[in-house]
Amino acid sequence: MRVEEAATTSPYVDLMFIFFFLLYATLATVGIIVLRKLFRNNPVEVELEKKYPSIEKGDS
Amino acid sequence: MTYEIIGITVLWLFLYGYVIVASIDFGAGFFSYYAKKTKKDHIINQLISRYLSPVWEVTNVFFVFFFVGIVGFFPDTAFYYGTALLVPGSIAIILLAIRGSFYAFESYGSKQSNVYMFLYGATGLLIPASLSTALTLSEGGFITETNGEITMNYLKLFTSPYSWSVVFLAIVSVLYISATFLTFYASRANDTEALKLVRKYALFWGTPTIIAALTTFIALGQHNQRHYDRMLDLWWVFGLSMGFFMISLGLIYIGKYYGLAFISVMLQFFFAFFGYGASHLPYILDPYITIYENATHQSTGIALIIVFIAGLFLLVPSLILLMKLFLFNADYVKGKK
C-alpha cells in the first residue's frame, strides 16, 4: 500500500485543514492573552501576600 | 456465543461507560454556564466545580479504548468510517479542544468572562451532537461505496429527520443523565440549596428524554425498517428501560433515595443502549460491515477480548477508587478539602 493509496478519499480535507488552522491560531492568541493578563497585572509579591497573609512583611 | 459477539459486547460496554461518564461531564459544563446566565451560579458552582476538576480526564480513556478496540477488532470500520467521519470527527475534536482550553482559560484567566464560559457550556452540548452522527451513519443510506471509493451524502444527512432526532436525543440525554447525577451529588454533599436547583433541572429534562427517545424510534422506523423490526422483537429490553426511567423520575419527584435514582438512570440507558446495539447487529455499518464478515482473525480477536476485559477490570476499579478518593469523600464534597 502506497501513501496515495492509503490516503482518505474524502474531499473535505482542505476544509478541515482550515478549521484546524483557525483553531490553533485562536488558541495561540487567546492563550497568549490569558497568560499575559495572568502575570502582567498580578505581580508575584501581591499573589504571595494574598496567599500567605500570616507572614509579616520584611520578615526574612 | 461466538467471539465476534463477545468482542462487540465488550466494545459496546466501553462505549456505554463513555456515554455515562462523559454525559455527566458535558452536562455539568452546560449547567454551570446556564446557572451563570440565570444568576444562580453562587448556588451550584461550588458543587459543580468540585465535581468537574478531578474526573474529566478519565472520561476519554473509555473513548480511546473503544476506538482502538473497534479498529483492531473490525479493521474495515477504519476504512468506511474513516472517510465518512472525517468531517463530524474533526468537528468533534475541534470542539473538544475548544472546550478543554476554554475551561482552563476560564479558571486561570480573567475571572468575569462570560464568553469563555459560554464556549465551555455550548461545546458540551455540541460534542455529543457531532459524535452522535456516527450512530446515525451506521444505519446506512448515508454512506455509499462506488468502485472502492466512499462517498458521504451530507445533504441527505442534514435533511434526514432521523439524524436530527438522534442529535436531539443525544443532547437531551446528556442533560438528563447529568442533572440526575448532580442531584445525587448535591444530596451527598448535604447542599440543600444546590439540591433544590439541580433537582428542578432533573425533573425538567426527564420528559424531553422520553419524547426524544420515542421520536427517534419512530424516525428509525421510517429510515431503516429492518432495524426497527428487530427493535420491536426486543421490546422487553426497551420496556425495562422505560420502567427504570419511571423509577428514577419518581424517586427524584418524591425527593428521596437520589443514589438509587441515579442507578436507575444508568440502568435505563444501559437497557436502551444495549437494546439498540443488539438490534443493530449483525451490521456495524448497514449494509457494508457486519460483525461476522469483517471481524479480524479469531486468534487476534480472542487476544483483544482478553486484553479489553483486563482493561475493564483495571479501569472500573480505578474509576471507583477515584470517586471514593475525591467525589464521595465527605469532606471533599462539602468543600472542606
Tab-separated table of N, CA and C in Angstrom, chain B residues 175-293:
chain	number	residue	atom	x	y	z
B	175	LEU	N	-28.216	15.999	29.192
B	175	LEU	CA	-28.695	16.878	30.257
B	175	LEU	C	-29.404	16.091	31.350
B	176	TYR	N	-30.141	15.064	30.954
B	176	TYR	CA	-30.877	14.294	31.964
B	176	TYR	C	-29.912	13.481	32.839
B	177	ILE	N	-28.974	12.776	32.192
B	177	ILE	CA	-28.007	11.984	32.962
B	177	ILE	C	-27.246	12.895	33.934
B	178	SER	N	-26.803	14.021	33.395
B	178	SER	CA	-26.011	14.923	34.213
B	178	SER	C	-26.823	15.506	35.367
B	179	ALA	N	-28.061	15.913	35.088
B	179	ALA	CA	-28.877	16.521	36.141
B	179	ALA	C	-29.182	15.522	37.249
B	180	THR	N	-29.461	14.255	36.875
B	180	THR	CA	-29.743	13.281	37.927
B	180	THR	C	-28.488	13.006	38.743
B	181	PHE	N	-27.327	12.964	38.067
B	181	PHE	CA	-26.104	12.744	38.836
B	181	PHE	C	-25.841	13.899	39.793
B	182	LEU	N	-26.012	15.118	39.287
B	182	LEU	CA	-25.753	16.271	40.149
B	182	LEU	C	-26.729	16.321	41.322
B	183	THR	N	-27.969	15.863	41.092
B	183	THR	CA	-28.928	15.792	42.193
B	183	THR	C	-28.412	14.864	43.284
B	184	PHE	N	-27.959	13.697	42.833
B	184	PHE	CA	-27.398	12.724	43.767
B	184	PHE	C	-26.179	13.313	44.489
B	185	TYR	N	-25.346	13.985	43.701
B	185	TYR	CA	-24.112	14.534	44.260
B	185	TYR	C	-24.407	15.632	45.275
B	186	ALA	N	-25.391	16.466	44.953
B	186	ALA	CA	-25.755	17.539	45.878
B	186	ALA	C	-26.335	16.972	47.162
B	187	SER	N	-27.112	15.894	47.038
B	187	SER	CA	-27.683	15.323	48.258
B	187	SER	C	-26.591	14.681	49.096
B	188	ARG	N	-25.556	14.134	48.436
B	188	ARG	CA	-24.432	13.579	49.180
B	188	ARG	C	-23.674	14.672	49.927
B	189	ALA	N	-23.608	15.849	49.313
B	189	ALA	CA	-22.873	16.945	49.931
B	189	ALA	C	-23.718	17.706	50.948
B	190	ASN	N	-24.968	17.291	51.115
B	190	ASN	CA	-25.906	17.982	52.002
B	190	ASN	C	-26.049	19.459	51.653
B	191	ASP	N	-26.012	19.742	50.377
B	191	ASP	CA	-26.104	21.118	49.921
B	191	ASP	C	-27.554	21.367	49.489
B	192	THR	N	-28.393	21.788	50.426
B	192	THR	CA	-29.831	21.845	50.149
B	192	THR	C	-30.199	22.838	49.061
B	193	GLU	N	-29.520	23.985	49.061
B	193	GLU	CA	-29.837	24.995	48.043
B	193	GLU	C	-29.552	24.474	46.644
B	194	ALA	N	-28.346	23.898	46.495
B	194	ALA	CA	-27.968	23.358	45.191
B	194	ALA	C	-28.872	22.197	44.816
B	195	LEU	N	-29.204	21.387	45.813
B	195	LEU	CA	-30.054	20.228	45.554
B	195	LEU	C	-31.388	20.655	44.961
B	196	LYS	N	-31.973	21.699	45.543
B	196	LYS	CA	-33.262	22.199	45.052
B	196	LYS	C	-33.175	22.553	43.579
B	197	LEU	N	-32.074	23.244	43.224
B	197	LEU	CA	-31.928	23.723	41.855
B	197	LEU	C	-31.699	22.575	40.880
B	198	VAL	N	-30.751	21.686	41.200
B	198	VAL	CA	-30.441	20.622	40.230
B	198	VAL	C	-31.573	19.603	40.162
B	199	ARG	N	-32.316	19.455	41.255
B	199	ARG	CA	-33.467	18.555	41.220
B	199	ARG	C	-34.499	19.078	40.226
B	200	LYS	N	-34.648	20.415	40.214
B	200	LYS	CA	-35.558	21.039	39.251
B	200	LYS	C	-35.098	20.764	37.818
B	201	TYR	N	-33.786	20.871	37.598
B	201	TYR	CA	-33.258	20.559	36.262
B	201	TYR	C	-33.585	19.114	35.880
B	202	ALA	N	-33.355	18.205	36.837
B	202	ALA	CA	-33.565	16.785	36.543
B	202	ALA	C	-35.023	16.517	36.187
B	203	LEU	N	-35.940	17.097	36.970
B	203	LEU	CA	-37.359	16.885	36.693
B	203	LEU	C	-37.724	17.471	35.338
B	204	PHE	N	-37.116	18.628	35.027
B	204	PHE	CA	-37.442	19.283	33.765
B	204	PHE	C	-37.000	18.451	32.571
B	205	TRP	N	-35.789	17.868	32.641
B	205	TRP	CA	-35.247	17.178	31.466
B	205	TRP	C	-35.722	15.745	31.343
B	206	GLY	N	-36.480	15.247	32.320
B	206	GLY	CA	-36.984	13.873	32.237
B	206	GLY	C	-37.919	13.661	31.069
B	207	THR	N	-38.942	14.501	30.975
B	207	THR	CA	-39.948	14.317	29.925
B	207	THR	C	-39.359	14.442	28.520
B	208	PRO	N	-38.542	15.477	28.220
B	208	PRO	CA	-37.978	15.550	26.877
B	208	PRO	C	-37.165	14.314	26.503
B	209	THR	N	-36.519	13.683	27.517
B	209	THR	CA	-35.733	12.490	27.209
B	209	THR	C	-36.612	11.417	26.594
B	210	ILE	N	-37.760	11.182	27.227
B	210	ILE	CA	-38.640	10.121	26.739
B	210	ILE	C	-39.259	10.530	25.404
B	211	ILE	N	-39.633	11.800	25.267
B	211	ILE	CA	-40.196	12.258	23.990
B	211	ILE	C	-39.168	12.064	22.879
B	212	ALA	N	-37.912	12.446	23.168
B	212	ALA	CA	-36.860	12.300	22.156
B	212	ALA	C	-36.639	10.836	21.811
B	213	ALA	N	-36.694	9.966	22.837
B	213	ALA	CA	-36.486	8.544	22.576
B	213	ALA	C	-37.583	8.010	21.656
B	214	LEU	N	-38.824	8.398	21.927
B	214	LEU	CA	-39.929	7.925	21.096
B	214	LEU	C	-39.836	8.490	19.683
B	215	THR	N	-39.475	9.769	19.563
B	215	THR	CA	-39.333	10.376	18.236
B	215	THR	C	-38.270	9.636	17.428
B	216	THR	N	-37.152	9.349	18.091
B	216	THR	CA	-36.070	8.642	17.411
B	216	THR	C	-36.537	7.275	16.942
B	217	PHE	N	-37.297	6.630	17.805
B	217	PHE	CA	-37.822	5.306	17.498
B	217	PHE	C	-38.688	5.356	16.242
B	218	ILE	N	-39.582	6.336	16.188
B	218	ILE	CA	-40.479	6.464	15.037
B	218	ILE	C	-39.684	6.821	13.782
B	219	ALA	N	-38.746	7.753	13.931
B	219	ALA	CA	-37.943	8.167	12.778
B	219	ALA	C	-37.105	7.011	12.252
B	220	LEU	N	-36.637	6.153	13.170
B	220	LEU	CA	-35.863	4.985	12.747
B	220	LEU	C	-36.737	4.046	11.932
B	221	GLY	N	-38.009	3.919	12.326
B	221	GLY	CA	-38.933	3.067	11.591
B	221	GLY	C	-39.054	3.492	10.134
B	222	GLN	N	-38.958	4.795	9.894
B	222	GLN	CA	-39.059	5.267	8.519
B	222	GLN	C	-37.727	5.158	7.789
B	223	HIS	N	-36.641	5.138	8.581
B	223	HIS	CA	-35.336	5.142	7.928
B	223	HIS	C	-34.837	3.731	7.646
B	224	ASN	N	-34.944	2.856	8.625
B	224	ASN	CA	-34.388	1.516	8.494
B	224	ASN	C	-35.383	0.509	9.065
B	225	GLN	N	-36.192	-0.044	8.154
B	225	GLN	CA	-37.281	-0.924	8.566
B	225	GLN	C	-36.760	-2.182	9.274
B	226	ARG	N	-35.634	-2.720	8.774
B	226	ARG	CA	-35.111	-3.959	9.342
B	226	ARG	C	-34.738	-3.771	10.815
B	227	HIS	N	-34.004	-2.659	11.072
B	227	HIS	CA	-33.587	-2.385	12.441
B	227	HIS	C	-34.803	-2.162	13.344
B	228	TYR	N	-35.766	-1.444	12.806
B	228	TYR	CA	-36.979	-1.141	13.572
B	228	TYR	C	-37.700	-2.427	13.974
B	229	ASP	N	-37.824	-3.364	13.020
B	229	ASP	CA	-38.497	-4.625	13.336
B	229	ASP	C	-37.736	-5.409	14.400
B	230	ARG	N	-36.402	-5.395	14.269
B	230	ARG	CA	-35.594	-6.094	15.273
B	230	ARG	C	-35.772	-5.462	16.652
B	231	MET	N	-35.917	-4.146	16.668
B	231	MET	CA	-36.124	-3.466	17.949
B	231	MET	C	-37.468	-3.869	18.546
B	232	LEU	N	-38.475	-4.007	17.689
B	232	LEU	CA	-39.780	-4.428	18.198
B	232	LEU	C	-39.709	-5.847	18.760
B	233	ASP	N	-38.839	-6.700	18.149
B	233	ASP	CA	-38.660	-8.044	18.704
B	233	ASP	C	-38.082	-7.978	20.108
B	234	LEU	N	-37.252	-6.985	20.340
B	234	LEU	CA	-36.619	-6.843	21.659
B	234	LEU	C	-37.393	-5.853	22.529
B	235	TRP	N	-38.678	-5.796	22.357
B	235	TRP	CA	-39.477	-4.764	23.035
B	235	TRP	C	-39.295	-4.768	24.535
B	236	TRP	N	-39.056	-5.964	25.128
B	236	TRP	CA	-38.980	-6.028	26.590
B	236	TRP	C	-37.757	-5.286	27.126
B	237	VAL	N	-36.680	-5.242	26.313
B	237	VAL	CA	-35.492	-4.506	26.778
B	237	VAL	C	-35.834	-3.029	26.905
B	238	PHE	N	-36.531	-2.528	25.891
B	238	PHE	CA	-36.897	-1.114	25.935
B	238	PHE	C	-37.972	-0.856	26.989
B	239	GLY	N	-38.799	-1.891	27.241
B	239	GLY	CA	-39.779	-1.788	28.324
B	239	GLY	C	-39.071	-1.618	29.667
B	240	LEU	N	-38.009	-2.440	29.885
B	240	LEU	CA	-37.232	-2.320	31.119
B	240	LEU	C	-36.626	-0.928	31.244
B	241	SER	N	-36.112	-0.439	30.110
B	241	SER	CA	-35.523	0.891	30.108
B	241	SER	C	-36.549	1.934	30.543
B	242	MET	N	-37.738	1.813	29.970
B	242	MET	CA	-38.834	2.736	30.307
B	242	MET	C	-39.186	2.623	31.793
B	243	GLY	N	-39.221	1.361	32.284
B	243	GLY	CA	-39.534	1.140	33.691
B	243	GLY	C	-38.537	1.828	34.611
B	244	PHE	N	-37.248	1.677	34.290
B	244	PHE	CA	-36.229	2.318	35.126
B	244	PHE	C	-36.310	3.834	35.028
B	245	PHE	N	-36.722	4.317	33.856
B	245	PHE	CA	-36.924	5.761	33.729
B	245	PHE	C	-38.005	6.239	34.697
B	246	MET	N	-39.116	5.475	34.735
B	246	MET	CA	-40.217	5.830	35.646
B	246	MET	C	-39.734	5.841	37.093
B	247	ILE	N	-38.957	4.788	37.440
B	247	ILE	CA	-38.453	4.692	38.818
B	247	ILE	C	-37.586	5.906	39.151
B	248	SER	N	-36.674	6.239	38.218
B	248	SER	CA	-35.757	7.341	38.526
B	248	SER	C	-36.515	8.655	38.666
B	249	LEU	N	-37.447	8.889	37.736
B	249	LEU	CA	-38.172	10.153	37.793
B	249	LEU	C	-39.046	10.211	39.048
B	250	GLY	N	-39.661	9.056	39.377
B	250	GLY	CA	-40.498	9.002	40.566
B	250	GLY	C	-39.702	9.285	41.828
B	251	LEU	N	-38.507	8.659	41.930
B	251	LEU	CA	-37.679	8.854	43.122
B	251	LEU	C	-37.244	10.309	43.254
B	252	ILE	N	-36.904	10.914	42.120
B	252	ILE	CA	-36.483	12.321	42.188
B	252	ILE	C	-37.682	13.197	42.551
B	253	TYR	N	-38.845	12.809	42.039
B	253	TYR	CA	-40.041	13.600	42.320
B	253	TYR	C	-40.391	13.573	43.802
B	254	ILE	N	-40.350	12.368	44.408
B	254	ILE	CA	-40.672	12.326	45.830
B	254	ILE	C	-39.514	12.835	46.690
B	255	GLY	N	-38.341	12.984	46.067
B	255	GLY	CA	-37.234	13.600	46.778
B	255	GLY	C	-36.541	12.706	47.781
B	256	LYS	N	-36.445	11.429	47.443
B	256	LYS	CA	-35.736	10.500	48.327
B	256	LYS	C	-34.869	9.580	47.494
B	257	TYR	N	-33.901	8.933	48.137
B	257	TYR	CA	-33.065	7.906	47.504
B	257	TYR	C	-32.485	8.373	46.172
B	258	TYR	N	-31.772	9.490	46.195
B	258	TYR	CA	-31.228	10.002	44.937
B	258	TYR	C	-30.178	9.071	44.350
B	259	GLY	N	-29.471	8.344	45.215
B	259	GLY	CA	-28.471	7.396	44.728
B	259	GLY	C	-29.124	6.313	43.884
B	260	LEU	N	-30.217	5.779	44.401
B	260	LEU	CA	-30.978	4.765	43.683
B	260	LEU	C	-31.527	5.346	42.385
B	261	ALA	N	-31.943	6.605	42.438
B	261	ALA	CA	-32.484	7.256	41.245
B	261	ALA	C	-31.427	7.313	40.161
B	262	PHE	N	-30.180	7.646	40.558
B	262	PHE	CA	-29.135	7.727	39.537
B	262	PHE	C	-28.798	6.348	38.983
B	263	ILE	N	-28.813	5.326	39.869
B	263	ILE	CA	-28.565	3.969	39.376
B	263	ILE	C	-29.662	3.562	38.387
B	264	SER	N	-30.901	3.979	38.669
B	264	SER	CA	-31.988	3.684	37.729
B	264	SER	C	-31.748	4.351	36.395
B	265	VAL	N	-31.235	5.585	36.432
B	265	VAL	CA	-30.945	6.268	35.175
B	265	VAL	C	-29.870	5.501	34.402
B	266	MET	N	-28.838	5.041	35.148
B	266	MET	CA	-27.787	4.267	34.478
B	266	MET	C	-28.365	3.004	33.853
B	267	LEU	N	-29.272	2.342	34.588
B	267	LEU	CA	-29.874	1.117	34.054
B	267	LEU	C	-30.801	1.438	32.885
B	268	GLN	N	-31.486	2.570	32.987
B	268	GLN	CA	-32.358	2.990	31.891
B	268	GLN	C	-31.556	3.100	30.592
B	269	PHE	N	-30.407	3.783	30.685
B	269	PHE	CA	-29.602	3.944	29.481
B	269	PHE	C	-28.887	2.651	29.114
B	270	PHE	N	-28.571	1.833	30.130
B	270	PHE	CA	-27.940	0.547	29.843
B	270	PHE	C	-28.847	-0.294	28.961
B	271	PHE	N	-30.101	-0.413	29.349
B	271	PHE	CA	-31.018	-1.255	28.574
B	271	PHE	C	-31.312	-0.646	27.216
B	272	ALA	N	-31.520	0.660	27.179
B	272	ALA	CA	-31.800	1.295	25.891
B	272	ALA	C	-30.608	1.142	24.956
B	273	PHE	N	-29.401	1.348	25.514
B	273	PHE	CA	-28.190	1.312	24.707
B	273	PHE	C	-27.925	-0.100	24.185
B	274	PHE	N	-28.089	-1.093	25.076
B	274	PHE	CA	-27.824	-2.456	24.642
B	274	PHE	C	-28.955	-2.995	23.777
B	275	GLY	N	-30.184	-2.546	24.012
B	275	GLY	CA	-31.280	-2.930	23.135
B	275	GLY	C	-31.041	-2.401	21.737
B	276	TYR	N	-30.610	-1.153	21.676
B	276	TYR	CA	-30.286	-0.556	20.380
B	276	TYR	C	-29.152	-1.315	19.715
B	277	GLY	N	-28.097	-1.578	20.495
B	277	GLY	CA	-26.930	-2.266	19.937
B	277	GLY	C	-27.263	-3.667	19.468
B	278	ALA	N	-28.031	-4.427	20.280
B	278	ALA	CA	-28.348	-5.809	19.933
B	278	ALA	C	-29.212	-5.866	18.684
B	279	SER	N	-30.143	-4.920	18.542
B	279	SER	CA	-30.999	-4.952	17.368
B	279	SER	C	-30.266	-4.452	16.131
B	280	HIS	N	-29.174	-3.722	16.379
B	280	HIS	CA	-28.372	-3.218	15.260
B	280	HIS	C	-27.594	-4.351	14.589
B	281	LEU	N	-27.262	-5.377	15.360
B	281	LEU	CA	-26.481	-6.485	14.843
B	281	LEU	C	-27.260	-7.215	13.761
B	282	PRO	N	-26.624	-7.875	12.832
B	282	PRO	CA	-25.184	-8.089	12.719
B	282	PRO	C	-24.433	-6.938	12.050
B	283	TYR	N	-25.116	-5.873	11.716
B	283	TYR	CA	-24.440	-4.816	10.972
B	283	TYR	C	-23.722	-3.845	11.903
B	284	ILE	N	-22.521	-3.453	11.495
B	284	ILE	CA	-21.866	-2.318	12.151
B	284	ILE	C	-22.095	-1.095	11.289
B	285	LEU	N	-22.000	-1.311	9.965
B	285	LEU	CA	-22.407	-0.265	9.046
B	285	LEU	C	-23.316	-0.942	8.032
B	286	ASP	N	-24.564	-0.604	8.103
B	286	ASP	CA	-25.562	-1.175	7.220
B	286	ASP	C	-25.344	-0.598	5.817
B	287	PRO	N	-25.165	-1.379	4.768
B	287	PRO	CA	-25.083	-2.838	4.675
B	287	PRO	C	-23.663	-3.334	4.452
B	288	TYR	N	-22.634	-2.494	4.696
B	288	TYR	CA	-21.288	-2.871	4.262
B	288	TYR	C	-20.519	-3.711	5.280
B	289	ILE	N	-20.657	-3.393	6.550
B	289	ILE	CA	-19.846	-4.094	7.542
B	289	ILE	C	-20.757	-4.911	8.456
B	290	THR	N	-20.494	-6.187	8.569
B	290	THR	CA	-21.191	-6.981	9.577
B	290	THR	C	-20.138	-7.513	10.542
B	291	ILE	N	-20.600	-7.881	11.731
B	291	ILE	CA	-19.624	-8.318	12.719
B	291	ILE	C	-19.025	-9.666	12.328
B	292	TYR	N	-19.693	-10.442	11.466
B	292	TYR	CA	-19.162	-11.764	11.124
B	292	TYR	C	-18.187	-11.710	9.962
B	293	GLU	N	-18.560	-10.962	8.924
B	293	GLU	CA	-17.726	-10.977	7.722
B	293	GLU	C	-16.488	-10.114	7.878
